[in-house]
mmCIF file of N, CA and C in Angstrom:
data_model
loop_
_atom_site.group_PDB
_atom_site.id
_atom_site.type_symbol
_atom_site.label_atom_id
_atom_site.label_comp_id
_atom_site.label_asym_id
_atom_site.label_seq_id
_atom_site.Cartn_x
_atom_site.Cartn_y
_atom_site.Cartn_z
ATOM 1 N N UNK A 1 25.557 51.683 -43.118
ATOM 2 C CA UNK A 1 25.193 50.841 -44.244
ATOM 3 C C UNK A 1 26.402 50.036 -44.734
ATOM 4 N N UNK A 2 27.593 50.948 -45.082
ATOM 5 C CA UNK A 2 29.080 49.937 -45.519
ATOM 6 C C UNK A 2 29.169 48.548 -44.711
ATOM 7 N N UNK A 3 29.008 49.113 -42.845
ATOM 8 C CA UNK A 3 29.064 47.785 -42.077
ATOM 9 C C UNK A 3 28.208 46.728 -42.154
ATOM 10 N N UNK A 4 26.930 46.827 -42.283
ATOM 11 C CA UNK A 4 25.967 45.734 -42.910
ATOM 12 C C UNK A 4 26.316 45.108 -44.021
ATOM 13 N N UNK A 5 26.796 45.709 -45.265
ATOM 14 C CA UNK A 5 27.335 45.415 -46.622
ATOM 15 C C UNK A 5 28.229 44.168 -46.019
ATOM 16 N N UNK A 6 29.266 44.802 -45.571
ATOM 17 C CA UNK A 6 30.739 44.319 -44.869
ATOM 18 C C UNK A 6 30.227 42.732 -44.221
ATOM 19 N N UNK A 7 29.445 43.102 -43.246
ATOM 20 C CA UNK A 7 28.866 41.842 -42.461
ATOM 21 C C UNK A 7 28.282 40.379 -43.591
ATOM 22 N N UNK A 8 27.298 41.328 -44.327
ATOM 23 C CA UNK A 8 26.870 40.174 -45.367
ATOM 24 C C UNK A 8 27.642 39.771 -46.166
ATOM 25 N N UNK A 9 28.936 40.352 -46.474
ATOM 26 C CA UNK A 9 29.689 39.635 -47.750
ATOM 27 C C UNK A 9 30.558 38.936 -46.954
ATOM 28 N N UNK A 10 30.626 39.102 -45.698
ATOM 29 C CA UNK A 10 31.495 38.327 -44.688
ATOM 30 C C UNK A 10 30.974 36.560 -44.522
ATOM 31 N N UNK A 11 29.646 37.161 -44.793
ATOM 32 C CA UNK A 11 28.701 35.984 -44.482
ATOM 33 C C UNK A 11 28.578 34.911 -45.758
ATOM 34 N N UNK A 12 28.333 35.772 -46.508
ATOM 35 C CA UNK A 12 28.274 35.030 -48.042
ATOM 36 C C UNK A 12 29.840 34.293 -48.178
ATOM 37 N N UNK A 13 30.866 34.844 -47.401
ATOM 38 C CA UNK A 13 32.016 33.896 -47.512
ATOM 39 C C UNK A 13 32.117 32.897 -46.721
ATOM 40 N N UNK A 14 31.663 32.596 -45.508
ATOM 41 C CA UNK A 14 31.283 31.572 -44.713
ATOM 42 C C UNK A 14 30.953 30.898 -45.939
ATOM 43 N N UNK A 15 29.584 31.304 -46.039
ATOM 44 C CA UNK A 15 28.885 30.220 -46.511
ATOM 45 C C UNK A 15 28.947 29.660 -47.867
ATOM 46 N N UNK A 16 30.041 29.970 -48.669
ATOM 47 C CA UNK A 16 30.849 29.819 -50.103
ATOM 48 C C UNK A 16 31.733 28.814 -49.439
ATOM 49 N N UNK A 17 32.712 28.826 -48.560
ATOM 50 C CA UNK A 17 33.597 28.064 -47.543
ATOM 51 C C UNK A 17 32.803 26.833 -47.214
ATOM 52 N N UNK A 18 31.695 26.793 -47.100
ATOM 53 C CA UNK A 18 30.774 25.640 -46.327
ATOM 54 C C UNK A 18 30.569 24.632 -47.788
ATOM 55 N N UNK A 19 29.817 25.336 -48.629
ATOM 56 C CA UNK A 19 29.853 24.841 -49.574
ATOM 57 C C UNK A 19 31.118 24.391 -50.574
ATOM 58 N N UNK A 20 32.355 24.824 -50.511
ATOM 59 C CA UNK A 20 33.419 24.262 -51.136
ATOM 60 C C UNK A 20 33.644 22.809 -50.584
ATOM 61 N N UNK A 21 33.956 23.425 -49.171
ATOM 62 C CA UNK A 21 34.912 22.594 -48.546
ATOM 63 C C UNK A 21 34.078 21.252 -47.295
ATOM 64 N N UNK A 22 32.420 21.369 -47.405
ATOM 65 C CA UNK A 22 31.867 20.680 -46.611
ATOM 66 C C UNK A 22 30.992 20.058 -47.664
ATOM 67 N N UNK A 23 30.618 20.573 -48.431
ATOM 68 C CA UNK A 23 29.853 19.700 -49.643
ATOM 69 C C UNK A 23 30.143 19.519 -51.007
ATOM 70 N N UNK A 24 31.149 20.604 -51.225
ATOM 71 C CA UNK A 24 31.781 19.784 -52.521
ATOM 72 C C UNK A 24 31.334 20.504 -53.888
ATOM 73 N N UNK A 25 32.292 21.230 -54.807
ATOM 74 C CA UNK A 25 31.204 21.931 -55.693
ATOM 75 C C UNK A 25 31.230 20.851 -56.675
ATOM 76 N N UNK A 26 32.082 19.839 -57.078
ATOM 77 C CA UNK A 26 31.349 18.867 -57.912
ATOM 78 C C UNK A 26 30.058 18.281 -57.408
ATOM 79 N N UNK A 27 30.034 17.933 -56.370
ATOM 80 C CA UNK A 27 28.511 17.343 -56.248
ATOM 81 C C UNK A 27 27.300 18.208 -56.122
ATOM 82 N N UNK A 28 27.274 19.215 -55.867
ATOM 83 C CA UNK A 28 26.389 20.754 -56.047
ATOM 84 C C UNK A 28 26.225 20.892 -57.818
ATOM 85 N N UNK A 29 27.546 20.569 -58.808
ATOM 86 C CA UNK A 29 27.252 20.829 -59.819
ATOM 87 C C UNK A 29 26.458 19.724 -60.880
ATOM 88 N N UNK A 30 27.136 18.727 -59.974
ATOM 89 C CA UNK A 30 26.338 16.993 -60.625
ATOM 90 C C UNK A 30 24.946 17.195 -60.355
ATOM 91 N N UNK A 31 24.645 17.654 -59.261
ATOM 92 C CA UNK A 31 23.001 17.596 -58.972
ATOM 93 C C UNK A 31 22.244 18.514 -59.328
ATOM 94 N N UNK A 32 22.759 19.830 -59.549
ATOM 95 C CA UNK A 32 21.694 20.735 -60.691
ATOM 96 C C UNK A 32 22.384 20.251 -62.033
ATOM 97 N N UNK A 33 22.815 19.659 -62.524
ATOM 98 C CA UNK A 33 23.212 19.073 -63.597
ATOM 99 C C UNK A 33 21.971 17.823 -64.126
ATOM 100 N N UNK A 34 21.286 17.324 -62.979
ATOM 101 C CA UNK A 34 20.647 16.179 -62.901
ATOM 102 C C UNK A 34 18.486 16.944 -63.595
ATOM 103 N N UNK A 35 19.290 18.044 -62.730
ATOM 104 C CA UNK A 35 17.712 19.140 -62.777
ATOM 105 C C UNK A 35 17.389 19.542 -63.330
ATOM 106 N N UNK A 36 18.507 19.970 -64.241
ATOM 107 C CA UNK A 36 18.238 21.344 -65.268
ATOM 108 C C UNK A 36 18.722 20.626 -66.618
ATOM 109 N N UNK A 37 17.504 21.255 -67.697
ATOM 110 C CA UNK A 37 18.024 20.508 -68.725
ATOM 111 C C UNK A 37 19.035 19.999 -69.410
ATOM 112 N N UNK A 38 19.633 18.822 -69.884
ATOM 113 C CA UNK A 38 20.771 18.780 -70.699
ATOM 114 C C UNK A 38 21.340 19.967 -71.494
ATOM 115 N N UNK A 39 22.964 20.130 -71.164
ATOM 116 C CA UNK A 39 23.844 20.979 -71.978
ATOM 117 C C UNK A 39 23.240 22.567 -71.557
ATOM 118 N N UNK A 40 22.295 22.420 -70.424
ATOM 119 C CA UNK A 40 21.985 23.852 -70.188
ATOM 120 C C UNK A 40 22.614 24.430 -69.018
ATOM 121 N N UNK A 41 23.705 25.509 -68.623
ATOM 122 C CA UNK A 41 24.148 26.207 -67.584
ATOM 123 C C UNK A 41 23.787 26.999 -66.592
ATOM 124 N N UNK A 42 22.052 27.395 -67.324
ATOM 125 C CA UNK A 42 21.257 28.486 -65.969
ATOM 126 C C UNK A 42 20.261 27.724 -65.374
ATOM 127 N N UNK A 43 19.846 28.268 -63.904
ATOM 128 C CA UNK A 43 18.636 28.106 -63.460
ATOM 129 C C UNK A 43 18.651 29.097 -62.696
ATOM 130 N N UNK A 44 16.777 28.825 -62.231
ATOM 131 C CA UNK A 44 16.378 29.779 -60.942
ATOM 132 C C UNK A 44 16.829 29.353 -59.774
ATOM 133 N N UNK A 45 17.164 30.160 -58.900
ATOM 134 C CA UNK A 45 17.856 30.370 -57.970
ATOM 135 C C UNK A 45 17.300 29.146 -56.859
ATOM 136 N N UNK A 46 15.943 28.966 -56.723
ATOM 137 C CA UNK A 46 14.861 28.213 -55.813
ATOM 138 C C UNK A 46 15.937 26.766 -56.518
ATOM 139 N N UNK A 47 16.120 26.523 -57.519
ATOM 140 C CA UNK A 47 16.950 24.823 -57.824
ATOM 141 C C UNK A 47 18.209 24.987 -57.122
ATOM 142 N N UNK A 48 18.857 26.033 -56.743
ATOM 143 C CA UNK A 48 19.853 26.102 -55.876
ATOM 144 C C UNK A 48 19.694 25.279 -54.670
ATOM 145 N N UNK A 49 18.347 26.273 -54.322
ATOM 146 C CA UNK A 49 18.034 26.243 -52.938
ATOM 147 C C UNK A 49 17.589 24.803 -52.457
ATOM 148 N N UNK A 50 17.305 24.372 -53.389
ATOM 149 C CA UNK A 50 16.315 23.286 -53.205
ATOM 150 C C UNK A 50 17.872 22.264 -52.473
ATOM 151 N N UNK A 51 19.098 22.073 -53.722
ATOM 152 C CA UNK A 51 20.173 21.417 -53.551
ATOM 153 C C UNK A 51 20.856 21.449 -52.457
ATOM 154 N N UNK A 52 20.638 22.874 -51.866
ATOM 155 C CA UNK A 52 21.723 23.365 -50.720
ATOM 156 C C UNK A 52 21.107 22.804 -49.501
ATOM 157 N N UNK A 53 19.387 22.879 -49.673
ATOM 158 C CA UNK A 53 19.159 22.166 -48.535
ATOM 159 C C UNK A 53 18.869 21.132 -48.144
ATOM 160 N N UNK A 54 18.839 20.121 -48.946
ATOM 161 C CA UNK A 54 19.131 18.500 -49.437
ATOM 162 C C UNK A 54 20.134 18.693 -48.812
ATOM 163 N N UNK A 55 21.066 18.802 -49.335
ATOM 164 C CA UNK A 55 22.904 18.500 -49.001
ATOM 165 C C UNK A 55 22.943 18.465 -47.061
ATOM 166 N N UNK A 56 22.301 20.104 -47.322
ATOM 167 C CA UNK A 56 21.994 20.384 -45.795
ATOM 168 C C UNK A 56 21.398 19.487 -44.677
ATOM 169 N N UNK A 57 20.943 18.358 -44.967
ATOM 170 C CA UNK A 57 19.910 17.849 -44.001
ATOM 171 C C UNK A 57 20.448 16.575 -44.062
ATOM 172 N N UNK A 58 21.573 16.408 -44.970
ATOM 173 C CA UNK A 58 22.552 14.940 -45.260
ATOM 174 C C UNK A 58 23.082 14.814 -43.644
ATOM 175 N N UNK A 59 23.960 14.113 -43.718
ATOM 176 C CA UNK A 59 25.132 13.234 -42.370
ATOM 177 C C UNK A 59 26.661 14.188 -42.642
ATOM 178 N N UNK A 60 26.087 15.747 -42.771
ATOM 179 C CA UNK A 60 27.222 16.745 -42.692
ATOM 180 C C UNK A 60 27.324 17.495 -41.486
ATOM 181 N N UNK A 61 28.854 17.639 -41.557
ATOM 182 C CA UNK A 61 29.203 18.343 -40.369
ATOM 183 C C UNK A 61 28.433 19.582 -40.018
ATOM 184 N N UNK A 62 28.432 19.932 -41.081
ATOM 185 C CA UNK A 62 28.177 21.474 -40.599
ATOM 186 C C UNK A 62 26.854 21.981 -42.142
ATOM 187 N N UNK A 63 25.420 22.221 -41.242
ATOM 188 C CA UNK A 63 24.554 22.269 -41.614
ATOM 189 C C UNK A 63 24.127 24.071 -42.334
ATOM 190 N N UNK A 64 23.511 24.111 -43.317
ATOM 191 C CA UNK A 64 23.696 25.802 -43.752
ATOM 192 C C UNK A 64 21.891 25.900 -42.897
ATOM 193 N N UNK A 65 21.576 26.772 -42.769
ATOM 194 C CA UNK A 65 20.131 27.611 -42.511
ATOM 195 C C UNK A 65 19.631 27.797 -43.657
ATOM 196 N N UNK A 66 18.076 27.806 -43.698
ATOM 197 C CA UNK A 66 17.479 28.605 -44.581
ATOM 198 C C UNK A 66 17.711 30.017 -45.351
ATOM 199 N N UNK A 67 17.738 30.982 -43.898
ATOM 200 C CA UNK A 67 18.292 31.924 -43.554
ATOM 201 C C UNK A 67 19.744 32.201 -44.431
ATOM 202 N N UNK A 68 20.684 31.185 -44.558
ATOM 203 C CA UNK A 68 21.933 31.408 -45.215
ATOM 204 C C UNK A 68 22.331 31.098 -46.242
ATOM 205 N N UNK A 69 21.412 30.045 -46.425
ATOM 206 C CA UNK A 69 20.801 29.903 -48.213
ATOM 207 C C UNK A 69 20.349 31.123 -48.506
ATOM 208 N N UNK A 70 19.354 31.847 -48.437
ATOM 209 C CA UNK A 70 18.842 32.952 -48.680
ATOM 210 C C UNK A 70 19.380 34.196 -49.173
ATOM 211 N N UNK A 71 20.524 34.170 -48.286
ATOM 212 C CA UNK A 71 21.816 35.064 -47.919
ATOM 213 C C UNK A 71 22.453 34.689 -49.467
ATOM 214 N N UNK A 72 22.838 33.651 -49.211
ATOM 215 C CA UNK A 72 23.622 33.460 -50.713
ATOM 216 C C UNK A 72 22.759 33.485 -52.102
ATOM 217 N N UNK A 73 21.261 33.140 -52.034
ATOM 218 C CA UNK A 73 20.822 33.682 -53.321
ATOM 219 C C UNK A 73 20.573 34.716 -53.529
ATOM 220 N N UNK A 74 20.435 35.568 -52.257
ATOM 221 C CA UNK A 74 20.575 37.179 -52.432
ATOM 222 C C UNK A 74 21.517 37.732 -53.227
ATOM 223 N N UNK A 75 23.012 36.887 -53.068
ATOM 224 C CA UNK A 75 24.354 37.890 -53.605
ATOM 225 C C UNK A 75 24.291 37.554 -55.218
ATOM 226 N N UNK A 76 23.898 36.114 -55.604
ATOM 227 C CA UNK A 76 23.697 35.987 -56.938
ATOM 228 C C UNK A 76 23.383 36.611 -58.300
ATOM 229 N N UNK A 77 24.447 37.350 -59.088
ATOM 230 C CA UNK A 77 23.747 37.520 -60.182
ATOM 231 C C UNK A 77 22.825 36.926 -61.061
ATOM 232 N N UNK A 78 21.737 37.762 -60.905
ATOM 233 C CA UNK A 78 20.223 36.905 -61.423
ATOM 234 C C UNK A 78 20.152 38.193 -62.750
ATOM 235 N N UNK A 79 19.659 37.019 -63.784
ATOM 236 C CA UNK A 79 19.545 37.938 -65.377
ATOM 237 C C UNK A 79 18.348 38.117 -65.409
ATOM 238 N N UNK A 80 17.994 39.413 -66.368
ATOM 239 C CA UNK A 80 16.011 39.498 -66.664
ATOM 240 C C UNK A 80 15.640 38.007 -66.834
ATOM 241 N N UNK A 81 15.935 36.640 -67.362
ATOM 242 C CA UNK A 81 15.342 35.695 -67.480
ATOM 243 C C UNK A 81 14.793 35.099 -66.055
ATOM 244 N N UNK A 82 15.460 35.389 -65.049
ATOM 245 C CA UNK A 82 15.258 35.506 -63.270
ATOM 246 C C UNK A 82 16.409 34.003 -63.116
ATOM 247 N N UNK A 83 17.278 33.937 -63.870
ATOM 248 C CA UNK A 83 18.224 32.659 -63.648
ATOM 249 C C UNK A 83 19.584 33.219 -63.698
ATOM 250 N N UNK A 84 20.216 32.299 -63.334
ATOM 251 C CA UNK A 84 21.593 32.298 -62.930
ATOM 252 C C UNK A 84 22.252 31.063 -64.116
ATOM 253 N N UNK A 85 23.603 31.469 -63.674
ATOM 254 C CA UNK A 85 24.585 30.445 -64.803
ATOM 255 C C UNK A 85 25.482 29.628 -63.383
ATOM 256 N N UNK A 86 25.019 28.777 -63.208
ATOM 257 C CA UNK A 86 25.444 27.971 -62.134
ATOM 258 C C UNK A 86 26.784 27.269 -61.685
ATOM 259 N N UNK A 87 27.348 27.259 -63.618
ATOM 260 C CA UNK A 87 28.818 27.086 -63.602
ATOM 261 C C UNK A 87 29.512 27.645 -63.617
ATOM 262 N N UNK A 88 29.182 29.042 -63.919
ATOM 263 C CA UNK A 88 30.209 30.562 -63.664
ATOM 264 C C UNK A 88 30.037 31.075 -62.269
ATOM 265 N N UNK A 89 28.712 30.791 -61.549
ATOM 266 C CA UNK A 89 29.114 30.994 -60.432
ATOM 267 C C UNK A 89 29.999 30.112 -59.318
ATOM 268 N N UNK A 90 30.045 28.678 -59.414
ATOM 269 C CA UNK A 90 30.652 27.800 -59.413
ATOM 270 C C UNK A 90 32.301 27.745 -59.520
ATOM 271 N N UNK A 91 32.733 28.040 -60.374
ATOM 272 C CA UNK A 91 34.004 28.467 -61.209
ATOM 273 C C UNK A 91 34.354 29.633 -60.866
ATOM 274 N N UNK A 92 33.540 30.782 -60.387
ATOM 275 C CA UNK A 92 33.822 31.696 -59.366
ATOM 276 C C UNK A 92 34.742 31.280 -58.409
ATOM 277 N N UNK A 93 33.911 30.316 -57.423
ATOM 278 C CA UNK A 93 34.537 29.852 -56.281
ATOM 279 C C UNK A 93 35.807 29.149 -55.880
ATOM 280 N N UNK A 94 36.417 28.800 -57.052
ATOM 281 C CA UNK A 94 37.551 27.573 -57.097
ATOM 282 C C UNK A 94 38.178 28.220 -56.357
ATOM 283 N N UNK A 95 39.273 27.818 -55.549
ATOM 284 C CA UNK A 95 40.449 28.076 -54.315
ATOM 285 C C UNK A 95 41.744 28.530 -55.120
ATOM 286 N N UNK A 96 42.147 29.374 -55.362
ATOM 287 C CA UNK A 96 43.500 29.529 -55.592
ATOM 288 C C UNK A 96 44.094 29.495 -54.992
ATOM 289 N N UNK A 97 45.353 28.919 -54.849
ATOM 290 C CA UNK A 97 46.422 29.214 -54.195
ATOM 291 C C UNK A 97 47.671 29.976 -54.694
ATOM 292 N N UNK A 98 48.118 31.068 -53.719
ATOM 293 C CA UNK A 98 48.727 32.059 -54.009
ATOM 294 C C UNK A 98 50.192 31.941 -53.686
ATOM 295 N N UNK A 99 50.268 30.885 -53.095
ATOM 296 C CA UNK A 99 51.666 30.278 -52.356
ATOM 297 C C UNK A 99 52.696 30.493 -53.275
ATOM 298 N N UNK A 100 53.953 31.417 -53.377
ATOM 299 C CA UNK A 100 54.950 31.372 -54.463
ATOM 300 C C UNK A 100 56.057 30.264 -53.805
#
């Protein structure tokens, strides 16, 4: 079971990587920004999905799956309201660099 765990969070980092660095989290955040009501930070997970696979079907290098969308709304903290905060998960992702 650990190795499955292991495998999927391996995966969920791919595909966090795909989304930084192949589509951009400003434009992921501009476009559920466009969706979800003014001044509001959550949605359901499906407005994710919807974005990721738009983006997905654009003139990008490197295309995500259904399948890996899926994957990533799986790992999502989802609240009893069944939504997510899109800019904390977002802001999650930023790149640090550790370089001294």
């Amino acid at each position: 079971r650990t190795v499955l765990w292991s495998l999927a969070d391996d995966l969920v980092d791919v595909i966090c990587h795909v989304i930084m660095f192949e589509y951009g989290l400003s434009t992921i955040l501009y476009l559920l920004q466009l969706i979800t009501p003014p001044g509001l930070t959550r949605c359901r997970p499906r407005l994710l999905k919807q974005v990721l696979v738009a983006l997905s079907a654009g003139p990008c290098e490197v295309h995500l799956t259904n399948q890996q969308v899926d994957c990533l709304i799986a790992s999502l903290g989802i609240g009893a309201d069944e939504e997510f905060d899109f800019e904390d998960f977002f802001t999650s992702l930023e790149v640090v660099d550790l370089e001294i």
